[in-house]
Amino acid sequence: MATRRNVELGRMSWAEVAEIVPQNPVLLLPIGTVEQHGPHLPVNADNMTAQFVALGAAERTQAYVLPGINYGCSAVFRKFPGTIPVRQETLAAMIRDVLESLVAQGFRRFIFVNNHGGNEAVCEQVAREFKAKHGLVIGNIYPWNLGYSLLRDTYDDPTRAYGHGAEPETSAMMGMFPDDVLRERLEAGTYHPFAGWQVQNYNKITVPGQNVAATVHLDSDEVAPNGVTGDGSVANAERGALWIERVVGFAAAFVQHYDETTVAAPWAHAAKSAPAG
Ligand SMILES: [Zn+2]
């Protein structure tokens, strides 16, 4: 019986992994966090989605998916039960150690599939460290953010629908993991004033008479009590299927392009080890 190519590195034996090193494959590293996504979505939504998109992209290309890093920088949601933030230095250390281990074994080409905005600064920082130290050019795919761009034409009013715990997240989850969406608990949400401030989001407030927002750093629960900042009532599984098609489609196209354009690059080949003795 024919079996499809195993794209999950964590399900391969060391001997199988040893066999793919000479192919110099692209490795996808899912990165997420455990955080609230409204009363109706699982706290593991960022990780589930990162994994789903990484697997979908790998199945359409020659890439492999690494076991993911499931804890990230979600301090803004820390008061919501089930949210489990770690410090930026913790996440940076995890990504750095994972990459160093793989580089030492001869792998050179990596794309992060980071699905949480609060991790972005850390991902860029570590990518730049590896650029400076090893010459590597690391790619990055952000599924939720791609969905915002790629699904806009499917809404009458994307500004109203879009937001954390709203759209397109809810439709996407209905498409990927229908059993994990608590439809009866789905509710809309918006930013509320806080301490006399007109709040635009948990980092931005309006200054009277000014057109430019000012920055303050608030907790999410202080300005959006149910954790939702949009209207997910228009969510449906059909749009979720479209989300999968477009987001996984883009991710696969990027992985393929990265693969083809970096395979011959000098930095993409491990330095020949110095002769012993
Ligand atoms: Zn997130």
PDB file of C-alpha atoms and ligand atoms in Angstrom:
ATOM      1  CA  MET A   1       0.000   0.000   0.000  1.00  0.00           C
ATOM      2  CA  ALA A   2       1.364   3.390  -0.942  1.00  0.00           C
ATOM      3  CA  THR A   3       1.821   5.806   1.943  1.00  0.00           C
ATOM      4  CA  ARG A   4       2.009   9.529   1.501  1.00  0.00           C
ATOM      5  CA  ARG A   5       5.301  11.184   2.277  1.00  0.00           C
ATOM      6  CA  ASN A   6       5.555  11.796   6.029  1.00  0.00           C
ATOM      7  CA  VAL A   7       5.915  15.553   6.427  1.00  0.00           C
ATOM      8  CA  GLU A   8       6.105  15.592  10.236  1.00  0.00           C
ATOM      9  CA  LEU A   9       9.712  15.410  11.392  1.00  0.00           C
ATOM     10  CA  GLY A  10       8.566  14.484  14.909  1.00  0.00           C
ATOM     11  CA  ARG A  11       7.043  11.255  13.611  1.00  0.00           C
ATOM     12  CA  MET A  12      10.212  10.164  11.818  1.00  0.00           C
ATOM     13  CA  SER A  13      12.978   8.060  13.367  1.00  0.00           C
ATOM     14  CA  TRP A  14      16.482   9.481  13.689  1.00  0.00           C
ATOM     15  CA  ALA A  15      17.552   7.253  10.837  1.00  0.00           C
ATOM     16  CA  GLU A  16      14.869   8.716   8.591  1.00  0.00           C
ATOM     17  CA  VAL A  17      15.854  12.244   9.592  1.00  0.00           C
ATOM     18  CA  ALA A  18      19.485  11.433   8.808  1.00  0.00           C
ATOM     19  CA  GLU A  19      18.397  10.446   5.296  1.00  0.00           C
ATOM     20  CA  ILE A  20      16.780  13.831   4.588  1.00  0.00           C
ATOM     21  CA  VAL A  21      19.724  15.985   5.740  1.00  0.00           C
ATOM     22  CA  PRO A  22      21.552  15.658   2.378  1.00  0.00           C
ATOM     23  CA  GLN A  23      18.374  16.851   0.607  1.00  0.00           C
ATOM     24  CA  ASN A  24      18.785  20.147   2.474  1.00  0.00           C
ATOM     25  CA  PRO A  25      15.011  20.447   2.959  1.00  0.00           C
ATOM     26  CA  VAL A  26      13.081  23.509   4.067  1.00  0.00           C
ATOM     27  CA  LEU A  27      11.940  23.058   7.678  1.00  0.00           C
ATOM     28  CA  LEU A  28       8.765  24.770   8.912  1.00  0.00           C
ATOM     29  CA  LEU A  29       8.666  25.713  12.613  1.00  0.00           C
ATOM     30  CA  PRO A  30       5.134  26.335  13.941  1.00  0.00           C
ATOM     31  CA  ILE A  31       5.139  28.944  16.725  1.00  0.00           C
ATOM     32  CA  GLY A  32       2.081  30.090  18.630  1.00  0.00           C
ATOM     33  CA  THR A  33       0.823  30.775  22.104  1.00  0.00           C
ATOM     34  CA  VAL A  34      -1.911  29.703  24.515  1.00  0.00           C
ATOM     35  CA  GLU A  35      -4.331  32.604  24.900  1.00  0.00           C
ATOM     36  CA  GLN A  36      -8.001  33.505  25.019  1.00  0.00           C
ATOM     37  CA  HIS A  37      -9.848  33.945  21.718  1.00  0.00           C
ATOM     38  CA  GLY A  38     -13.278  34.866  23.053  1.00  0.00           C
ATOM     39  CA  PRO A  39     -15.785  32.653  24.918  1.00  0.00           C
ATOM     40  CA  HIS A  40     -16.297  30.378  21.907  1.00  0.00           C
ATOM     41  CA  LEU A  41     -12.813  29.457  20.630  1.00  0.00           C
ATOM     42  CA  PRO A  42     -10.144  27.232  22.216  1.00  0.00           C
ATOM     43  CA  VAL A  43      -7.193  28.855  23.961  1.00  0.00           C
ATOM     44  CA  ASN A  44      -4.939  26.740  21.743  1.00  0.00           C
ATOM     45  CA  ALA A  45      -6.340  28.291  18.532  1.00  0.00           C
ATOM     46  CA  ASP A  46      -3.093  30.016  17.511  1.00  0.00           C
ATOM     47  CA  ASN A  47      -1.129  26.759  17.804  1.00  0.00           C
ATOM     48  CA  MET A  48      -3.769  24.551  16.156  1.00  0.00           C
ATOM     49  CA  THR A  49      -3.892  26.912  13.208  1.00  0.00           C
ATOM     50  CA  ALA A  50      -0.112  27.296  12.880  1.00  0.00           C
ATOM     51  CA  GLN A  51       0.184  23.505  12.806  1.00  0.00           C
ATOM     52  CA  PHE A  52      -2.670  23.114  10.308  1.00  0.00           C
ATOM     53  CA  VAL A  53      -1.218  25.650   7.881  1.00  0.00           C
ATOM     54  CA  ALA A  54       2.326  24.295   8.226  1.00  0.00           C
ATOM     55  CA  LEU A  55       1.144  20.740   7.490  1.00  0.00           C
ATOM     56  CA  GLY A  56      -0.955  21.916   4.549  1.00  0.00           C
ATOM     57  CA  ALA A  57       1.990  23.801   3.058  1.00  0.00           C
ATOM     58  CA  ALA A  58       4.394  20.894   3.616  1.00  0.00           C
ATOM     59  CA  GLU A  59       2.037  18.407   1.968  1.00  0.00           C
ATOM     60  CA  ARG A  60       2.005  20.519  -1.203  1.00  0.00           C
ATOM     61  CA  THR A  61       5.792  21.035  -1.264  1.00  0.00           C
ATOM     62  CA  GLN A  62       8.962  19.198  -0.292  1.00  0.00           C
ATOM     63  CA  ALA A  63       9.176  20.844   3.154  1.00  0.00           C
ATOM     64  CA  TYR A  64       8.976  19.193   6.590  1.00  0.00           C
ATOM     65  CA  VAL A  65       7.175  20.404   9.719  1.00  0.00           C
ATOM     66  CA  LEU A  66       9.042  20.526  13.029  1.00  0.00           C
ATOM     67  CA  PRO A  67       7.323  19.916  16.377  1.00  0.00           C
ATOM     68  CA  GLY A  68       6.023  23.373  17.306  1.00  0.00           C
ATOM     69  CA  ILE A  69       6.754  25.871  20.063  1.00  0.00           C
ATOM     70  CA  ASN A  70       3.384  26.264  21.738  1.00  0.00           C
ATOM     71  CA  TYR A  71       4.033  28.952  24.367  1.00  0.00           C
ATOM     72  CA  GLY A  72       4.475  32.594  23.417  1.00  0.00           C
ATOM     73  CA  CYS A  73       4.147  36.225  24.441  1.00  0.00           C
ATOM     74  CA  SER A  74       0.500  36.879  25.363  1.00  0.00           C
ATOM     75  CA  ALA A  75       0.874  38.952  28.536  1.00  0.00           C
ATOM     76  CA  VAL A  76      -1.844  41.331  27.317  1.00  0.00           C
ATOM     77  CA  PHE A  77      -4.389  38.512  27.857  1.00  0.00           C
ATOM     78  CA  ARG A  78      -2.880  37.218  31.129  1.00  0.00           C
ATOM     79  CA  LYS A  79      -6.052  37.802  33.204  1.00  0.00           C
ATOM     80  CA  PHE A  80      -8.175  35.465  31.062  1.00  0.00           C
ATOM     81  CA  PRO A  81      -8.107  31.954  32.576  1.00  0.00           C
ATOM     82  CA  GLY A  82      -6.288  29.507  30.325  1.00  0.00           C
ATOM     83  CA  THR A  83      -4.007  32.136  28.855  1.00  0.00           C
ATOM     84  CA  ILE A  84      -0.398  31.039  29.544  1.00  0.00           C
ATOM     85  CA  PRO A  85       2.106  33.724  28.539  1.00  0.00           C
ATOM     86  CA  VAL A  86       5.878  33.313  28.704  1.00  0.00           C
ATOM     87  CA  ARG A  87       8.466  36.091  28.663  1.00  0.00           C
ATOM     88  CA  GLN A  88      10.035  37.262  25.409  1.00  0.00           C
ATOM     89  CA  GLU A  89      13.433  35.995  26.579  1.00  0.00           C
ATOM     90  CA  THR A  90      11.927  32.541  27.203  1.00  0.00           C
ATOM     91  CA  LEU A  91      10.522  32.319  23.683  1.00  0.00           C
ATOM     92  CA  ALA A  92      13.720  33.732  22.163  1.00  0.00           C
ATOM     93  CA  ALA A  93      15.780  31.129  24.027  1.00  0.00           C
ATOM     94  CA  MET A  94      13.515  28.306  22.843  1.00  0.00           C
ATOM     95  CA  ILE A  95      13.621  29.313  19.186  1.00  0.00           C
ATOM     96  CA  ARG A  96      17.387  29.944  19.354  1.00  0.00           C
ATOM     97  CA  ASP A  97      18.124  26.552  20.945  1.00  0.00           C
ATOM     98  CA  VAL A  98      15.870  24.667  18.500  1.00  0.00           C
ATOM     99  CA  LEU A  99      17.548  26.290  15.500  1.00  0.00           C
ATOM    100  CA  GLU A 100      21.094  25.844  16.830  1.00  0.00           C
ATOM    101  CA  SER A 101      20.425  22.125  17.363  1.00  0.00           C
ATOM    102  CA  LEU A 102      19.248  21.720  13.776  1.00  0.00           C
ATOM    103  CA  VAL A 103      22.016  23.882  12.272  1.00  0.00           C
ATOM    104  CA  ALA A 104      24.583  21.720  14.051  1.00  0.00           C
ATOM    105  CA  GLN A 105      23.102  18.690  12.263  1.00  0.00           C
ATOM    106  CA  GLY A 106      23.353  20.328   8.852  1.00  0.00           C
ATOM    107  CA  PHE A 107      19.921  21.912   8.325  1.00  0.00           C
ATOM    108  CA  ARG A 108      20.088  25.444   6.952  1.00  0.00           C
ATOM    109  CA  ARG A 109      16.722  26.500   5.584  1.00  0.00           C
ATOM    110  CA  PHE A 110      13.904  27.505   7.938  1.00  0.00           C
ATOM    111  CA  ILE A 111      10.549  29.223   7.745  1.00  0.00           C
ATOM    112  CA  PHE A 112       8.707  30.196  10.918  1.00  0.00           C
ATOM    113  CA  VAL A 113       4.952  29.651  10.839  1.00  0.00           C
ATOM    114  CA  ASN A 114       4.327  32.108  13.654  1.00  0.00           C
ATOM    115  CA  ASN A 115       0.654  32.659  14.302  1.00  0.00           C
ATOM    116  CA  HIS A 116       0.727  35.227  17.104  1.00  0.00           C
ATOM    117  CA  GLY A 117       1.404  38.949  16.756  1.00  0.00           C
ATOM    118  CA  GLY A 118       3.015  39.239  20.196  1.00  0.00           C
ATOM    119  CA  ASN A 119       5.759  36.832  19.025  1.00  0.00           C
ATOM    120  CA  GLU A 120       6.702  38.784  15.920  1.00  0.00           C
ATOM    121  CA  ALA A 121       9.402  40.957  17.461  1.00  0.00           C
ATOM    122  CA  VAL A 122      11.069  37.895  18.999  1.00  0.00           C
ATOM    123  CA  CYS A 123      10.925  35.935  15.731  1.00  0.00           C
ATOM    124  CA  GLU A 124      12.573  38.795  13.847  1.00  0.00           C
ATOM    125  CA  GLN A 125      15.205  39.232  16.544  1.00  0.00           C
ATOM    126  CA  VAL A 126      16.218  35.551  16.459  1.00  0.00           C
ATOM    127  CA  ALA A 127      16.097  35.447  12.641  1.00  0.00           C
ATOM    128  CA  ARG A 128      18.515  38.393  12.547  1.00  0.00           C
ATOM    129  CA  GLU A 129      20.822  36.693  15.052  1.00  0.00           C
ATOM    130  CA  PHE A 130      21.013  33.654  12.759  1.00  0.00           C
ATOM    131  CA  LYS A 131      21.565  35.902   9.746  1.00  0.00           C
ATOM    132  CA  ALA A 132      24.510  37.563  11.476  1.00  0.00           C
ATOM    133  CA  LYS A 133      25.957  34.367  12.927  1.00  0.00           C
ATOM    134  CA  HIS A 134      25.304  31.754  10.215  1.00  0.00           C
ATOM    135  CA  GLY A 135      24.207  33.811   7.201  1.00  0.00           C
ATOM    136  CA  LEU A 136      20.774  32.141   7.197  1.00  0.00           C
ATOM    137  CA  VAL A 137      17.803  33.910   5.628  1.00  0.00           C
ATOM    138  CA  ILE A 138      14.798  32.714   7.631  1.00  0.00           C
ATOM    139  CA  GLY A 139      11.284  33.151   6.241  1.00  0.00           C
ATOM    140  CA  ASN A 140       8.092  33.839   8.125  1.00  0.00           C
ATOM    141  CA  ILE A 141       4.419  32.995   7.558  1.00  0.00           C
ATOM    142  CA  TYR A 142       1.693  34.527   9.785  1.00  0.00           C
ATOM    143  CA  PRO A 143      -1.573  32.670   9.035  1.00  0.00           C
ATOM    144  CA  TRP A 144      -4.053  34.906  10.926  1.00  0.00           C
ATOM    145  CA  ASN A 145      -2.583  38.008   9.338  1.00  0.00           C
ATOM    146  CA  LEU A 146      -2.690  36.442   5.862  1.00  0.00           C
ATOM    147  CA  GLY A 147      -6.368  35.693   6.450  1.00  0.00           C
ATOM    148  CA  TYR A 148      -7.071  39.356   7.167  1.00  0.00           C
ATOM    149  CA  SER A 149      -5.586  40.289   3.793  1.00  0.00           C
ATOM    150  CA  LEU A 150      -6.851  37.364   1.718  1.00  0.00           C
ATOM    151  CA  LEU A 151     -10.497  37.194   2.906  1.00  0.00           C
ATOM    152  CA  ARG A 152     -11.378  40.905   2.838  1.00  0.00           C
ATOM    153  CA  ASP A 153     -13.451  40.610  -0.356  1.00  0.00           C
ATOM    154  CA  THR A 154     -15.797  38.068   1.297  1.00  0.00           C
ATOM    155  CA  TYR A 155     -17.275  40.585   3.784  1.00  0.00           C
ATOM    156  CA  ASP A 156     -19.806  43.378   3.335  1.00  0.00           C
ATOM    157  CA  ASP A 157     -18.081  45.242   6.167  1.00  0.00           C
ATOM    158  CA  PRO A 158     -14.694  43.742   7.073  1.00  0.00           C
ATOM    159  CA  THR A 159     -13.928  46.553   9.546  1.00  0.00           C
ATOM    160  CA  ARG A 160     -16.948  45.560  11.633  1.00  0.00           C
ATOM    161  CA  ALA A 161     -16.348  41.805  11.411  1.00  0.00           C
ATOM    162  CA  TYR A 162     -12.578  41.763  11.900  1.00  0.00           C
ATOM    163  CA  GLY A 163     -10.951  41.478  15.308  1.00  0.00           C
ATOM    164  CA  HIS A 164      -9.542  39.186  17.953  1.00  0.00           C
ATOM    165  CA  GLY A 165     -11.948  36.316  18.654  1.00  0.00           C
ATOM    166  CA  ALA A 166     -14.072  37.530  15.735  1.00  0.00           C
ATOM    167  CA  GLU A 167     -13.373  37.292  12.004  1.00  0.00           C
ATOM    168  CA  PRO A 168     -11.798  35.778  10.044  1.00  0.00           C
ATOM    169  CA  GLU A 169     -10.601  33.629  12.988  1.00  0.00           C
ATOM    170  CA  THR A 170     -14.023  32.182  13.787  1.00  0.00           C
ATOM    171  CA  SER A 171     -14.790  31.184  10.194  1.00  0.00           C
ATOM    172  CA  ALA A 172     -11.297  29.733   9.848  1.00  0.00           C
ATOM    173  CA  MET A 173     -11.760  27.625  12.988  1.00  0.00           C
ATOM    174  CA  MET A 174     -15.173  26.446  11.727  1.00  0.00           C
ATOM    175  CA  GLY A 175     -13.426  25.321   8.547  1.00  0.00           C
ATOM    176  CA  MET A 176     -10.460  23.627  10.226  1.00  0.00           C
ATOM    177  CA  PHE A 177     -11.847  22.413  13.576  1.00  0.00           C
ATOM    178  CA  PRO A 178     -15.672  22.574  13.537  1.00  0.00           C
ATOM    179  CA  ASP A 179     -15.997  20.513  16.736  1.00  0.00           C
ATOM    180  CA  ASP A 180     -13.878  23.047  18.675  1.00  0.00           C
ATOM    181  CA  VAL A 181     -16.084  26.088  18.026  1.00  0.00           C
ATOM    182  CA  LEU A 182     -18.757  26.713  20.688  1.00  0.00           C
ATOM    183  CA  ARG A 183     -21.272  28.421  18.409  1.00  0.00           C
ATOM    184  CA  GLU A 184     -23.791  29.046  21.205  1.00  0.00           C
ATOM    185  CA  ARG A 185     -21.156  31.071  23.074  1.00  0.00           C
ATOM    186  CA  LEU A 186     -20.186  33.230  20.112  1.00  0.00           C
ATOM    187  CA  GLU A 187     -20.606  36.926  20.933  1.00  0.00           C
ATOM    188  CA  ALA A 188     -19.450  40.205  19.432  1.00  0.00           C
ATOM    189  CA  GLY A 189     -17.217  42.619  21.295  1.00  0.00           C
ATOM    190  CA  THR A 190     -15.667  46.036  20.984  1.00  0.00           C
ATOM    191  CA  TYR A 191     -13.207  48.338  22.744  1.00  0.00           C
ATOM    192  CA  HIS A 192     -14.624  50.140  25.783  1.00  0.00           C
ATOM    193  CA  PRO A 193     -13.413  53.464  27.255  1.00  0.00           C
ATOM    194  CA  PHE A 194     -10.999  53.055  30.166  1.00  0.00           C
ATOM    195  CA  ALA A 195     -10.029  55.556  32.882  1.00  0.00           C
ATOM    196  CA  GLY A 196     -11.382  58.483  30.867  1.00  0.00           C
ATOM    197  CA  TRP A 197      -9.569  57.404  27.722  1.00  0.00           C
ATOM    198  CA  GLN A 198     -11.143  56.794  24.341  1.00  0.00           C
ATOM    199  CA  VAL A 199      -9.550  53.433  23.524  1.00  0.00           C
ATOM    200  CA  GLN A 200      -8.683  52.355  19.953  1.00  0.00           C
ATOM    201  CA  ASN A 201      -7.015  49.123  21.042  1.00  0.00           C
ATOM    202  CA  TYR A 202      -5.049  47.905  24.058  1.00  0.00           C
ATOM    203  CA  ASN A 203      -2.057  49.966  22.946  1.00  0.00           C
ATOM    204  CA  LYS A 204      -3.705  53.062  21.445  1.00  0.00           C
ATOM    205  CA  ILE A 205      -5.873  55.887  22.800  1.00  0.00           C
ATOM    206  CA  THR A 206      -7.274  59.035  21.225  1.00  0.00           C
ATOM    207  CA  VAL A 207      -5.946  62.433  22.355  1.00  0.00           C
ATOM    208  CA  PRO A 208      -8.718  65.082  22.172  1.00  0.00           C
ATOM    209  CA  GLY A 209      -8.276  67.393  19.198  1.00  0.00           C
ATOM    210  CA  GLN A 210      -5.515  65.255  17.663  1.00  0.00           C
ATOM    211  CA  ASN A 211      -5.675  63.008  14.589  1.00  0.00           C
ATOM    212  CA  VAL A 212      -2.784  60.795  15.686  1.00  0.00           C
ATOM    213  CA  ALA A 213      -3.272  58.127  18.388  1.00  0.00           C
ATOM    214  CA  ALA A 214      -1.149  58.012  21.530  1.00  0.00           C
ATOM    215  CA  THR A 215       0.387  54.838  22.942  1.00  0.00           C
ATOM    216  CA  VAL A 216      -0.378  53.358  26.368  1.00  0.00           C
ATOM    217  CA  HIS A 217      -0.038  49.697  27.303  1.00  0.00           C
ATOM    218  CA  LEU A 218      -3.260  48.292  28.776  1.00  0.00           C
ATOM    219  CA  ASP A 219      -4.417  44.761  29.549  1.00  0.00           C
ATOM    220  CA  SER A 220      -6.951  43.332  27.113  1.00  0.00           C
ATOM    221  CA  ASP A 221      -9.582  42.633  29.804  1.00  0.00           C
ATOM    222  CA  GLU A 222      -9.555  46.313  30.846  1.00  0.00           C
ATOM    223  CA  VAL A 223     -10.776  47.464  27.436  1.00  0.00           C
ATOM    224  CA  ALA A 224     -12.473  44.351  25.944  1.00  0.00           C
ATOM    225  CA  PRO A 225     -14.101  42.393  28.815  1.00  0.00           C
ATOM    226  CA  ASN A 226     -15.159  39.315  26.821  1.00  0.00           C
ATOM    227  CA  GLY A 227     -11.865  39.167  24.927  1.00  0.00           C
ATOM    228  CA  VAL A 228     -13.550  39.872  21.585  1.00  0.00           C
ATOM    229  CA  THR A 229     -12.945  42.948  19.423  1.00  0.00           C
ATOM    230  CA  GLY A 230     -15.118  42.400  16.364  1.00  0.00           C
ATOM    231  CA  ASP A 231     -18.342  40.768  15.189  1.00  0.00           C
ATOM    232  CA  GLY A 232     -18.033  37.078  14.431  1.00  0.00           C
ATOM    233  CA  SER A 233     -21.791  36.581  13.936  1.00  0.00           C
ATOM    234  CA  VAL A 234     -21.212  36.423  10.163  1.00  0.00           C
ATOM    235  CA  ALA A 235     -18.838  33.466  10.559  1.00  0.00           C
ATOM    236  CA  ASN A 236     -19.568  30.295   8.607  1.00  0.00           C
ATOM    237  CA  ALA A 237     -17.834  27.102   7.549  1.00  0.00           C
ATOM    238  CA  GLU A 238     -17.989  27.961   3.835  1.00  0.00           C
ATOM    239  CA  ARG A 239     -15.851  31.034   4.432  1.00  0.00           C
ATOM    240  CA  GLY A 240     -13.653  28.830   6.594  1.00  0.00           C
ATOM    241  CA  ALA A 241     -13.082  26.526   3.625  1.00  0.00           C
ATOM    242  CA  LEU A 242     -12.151  29.556   1.547  1.00  0.00           C
ATOM    243  CA  TRP A 243      -9.768  30.697   4.330  1.00  0.00           C
ATOM    244  CA  ILE A 244      -8.029  27.300   4.202  1.00  0.00           C
ATOM    245  CA  GLU A 245      -7.794  27.371   0.404  1.00  0.00           C
ATOM    246  CA  ARG A 246      -6.356  30.876   0.249  1.00  0.00           C
ATOM    247  CA  VAL A 247      -4.118  30.897   3.337  1.00  0.00           C
ATOM    248  CA  VAL A 248      -2.686  27.399   2.845  1.00  0.00           C
ATOM    249  CA  GLY A 249      -2.455  28.169  -0.868  1.00  0.00           C
ATOM    250  CA  PHE A 250      -0.371  31.273  -0.237  1.00  0.00           C
ATOM    251  CA  ALA A 251       1.764  29.515   2.388  1.00  0.00           C
ATOM    252  CA  ALA A 252       2.511  26.647  -0.013  1.00  0.00           C
ATOM    253  CA  ALA A 253       3.337  29.067  -2.831  1.00  0.00           C
ATOM    254  CA  PHE A 254       5.780  30.924  -0.581  1.00  0.00           C
ATOM    255  CA  VAL A 255       7.416  27.720   0.687  1.00  0.00           C
ATOM    256  CA  GLN A 256       7.826  26.514  -2.899  1.00  0.00           C
ATOM    257  CA  HIS A 257       9.289  29.842  -4.004  1.00  0.00           C
ATOM    258  CA  TYR A 258      11.641  29.999  -1.003  1.00  0.00           C
ATOM    259  CA  ASP A 259      12.731  26.421  -1.704  1.00  0.00           C
ATOM    260  CA  GLU A 260      13.500  27.060  -5.371  1.00  0.00           C
ATOM    261  CA  THR A 261      15.241  30.380  -4.838  1.00  0.00           C
ATOM    262  CA  THR A 262      17.430  29.427  -1.853  1.00  0.00           C
ATOM    263  CA  VAL A 263      18.444  25.847  -2.645  1.00  0.00           C
ATOM    264  CA  ALA A 264      21.651  26.915  -4.406  1.00  0.00           C
ATOM    265  CA  ALA A 265      22.488  29.852  -2.133  1.00  0.00           C
ATOM    266  CA  PRO A 266      25.912  29.622  -0.457  1.00  0.00           C
ATOM    267  CA  TRP A 267      24.417  30.222   2.998  1.00  0.00           C
ATOM    268  CA  ALA A 268      22.012  27.325   2.463  1.00  0.00           C
ATOM    269  CA  HIS A 269      24.847  24.784   2.517  1.00  0.00           C
ATOM    270  CA  ALA A 270      26.542  23.645   5.691  1.00  0.00           C
ATOM    271  CA  ALA A 271      30.225  24.503   5.878  1.00  0.00           C
ATOM    272  CA  LYS A 272      32.436  21.471   5.297  1.00  0.00           C
ATOM    273  CA  SER A 273      33.648  20.329   8.690  1.00  0.00           C
ATOM    274  CA  ALA A 274      37.320  20.900   9.395  1.00  0.00           C
ATOM    275  CA  PRO A 275      39.497  17.792   8.971  1.00  0.00           C
ATOM    276  CA  ALA A 276      39.925  15.940  12.232  1.00  0.00           C
ATOM    277  CA  GLY A 277      43.251  16.086  14.033  1.00  0.00           C
TER     278      GLY A 277
HETATM  279 ZN    ZN B   1      -2.638  35.326  19.213  1.00  0.00          ZN
END
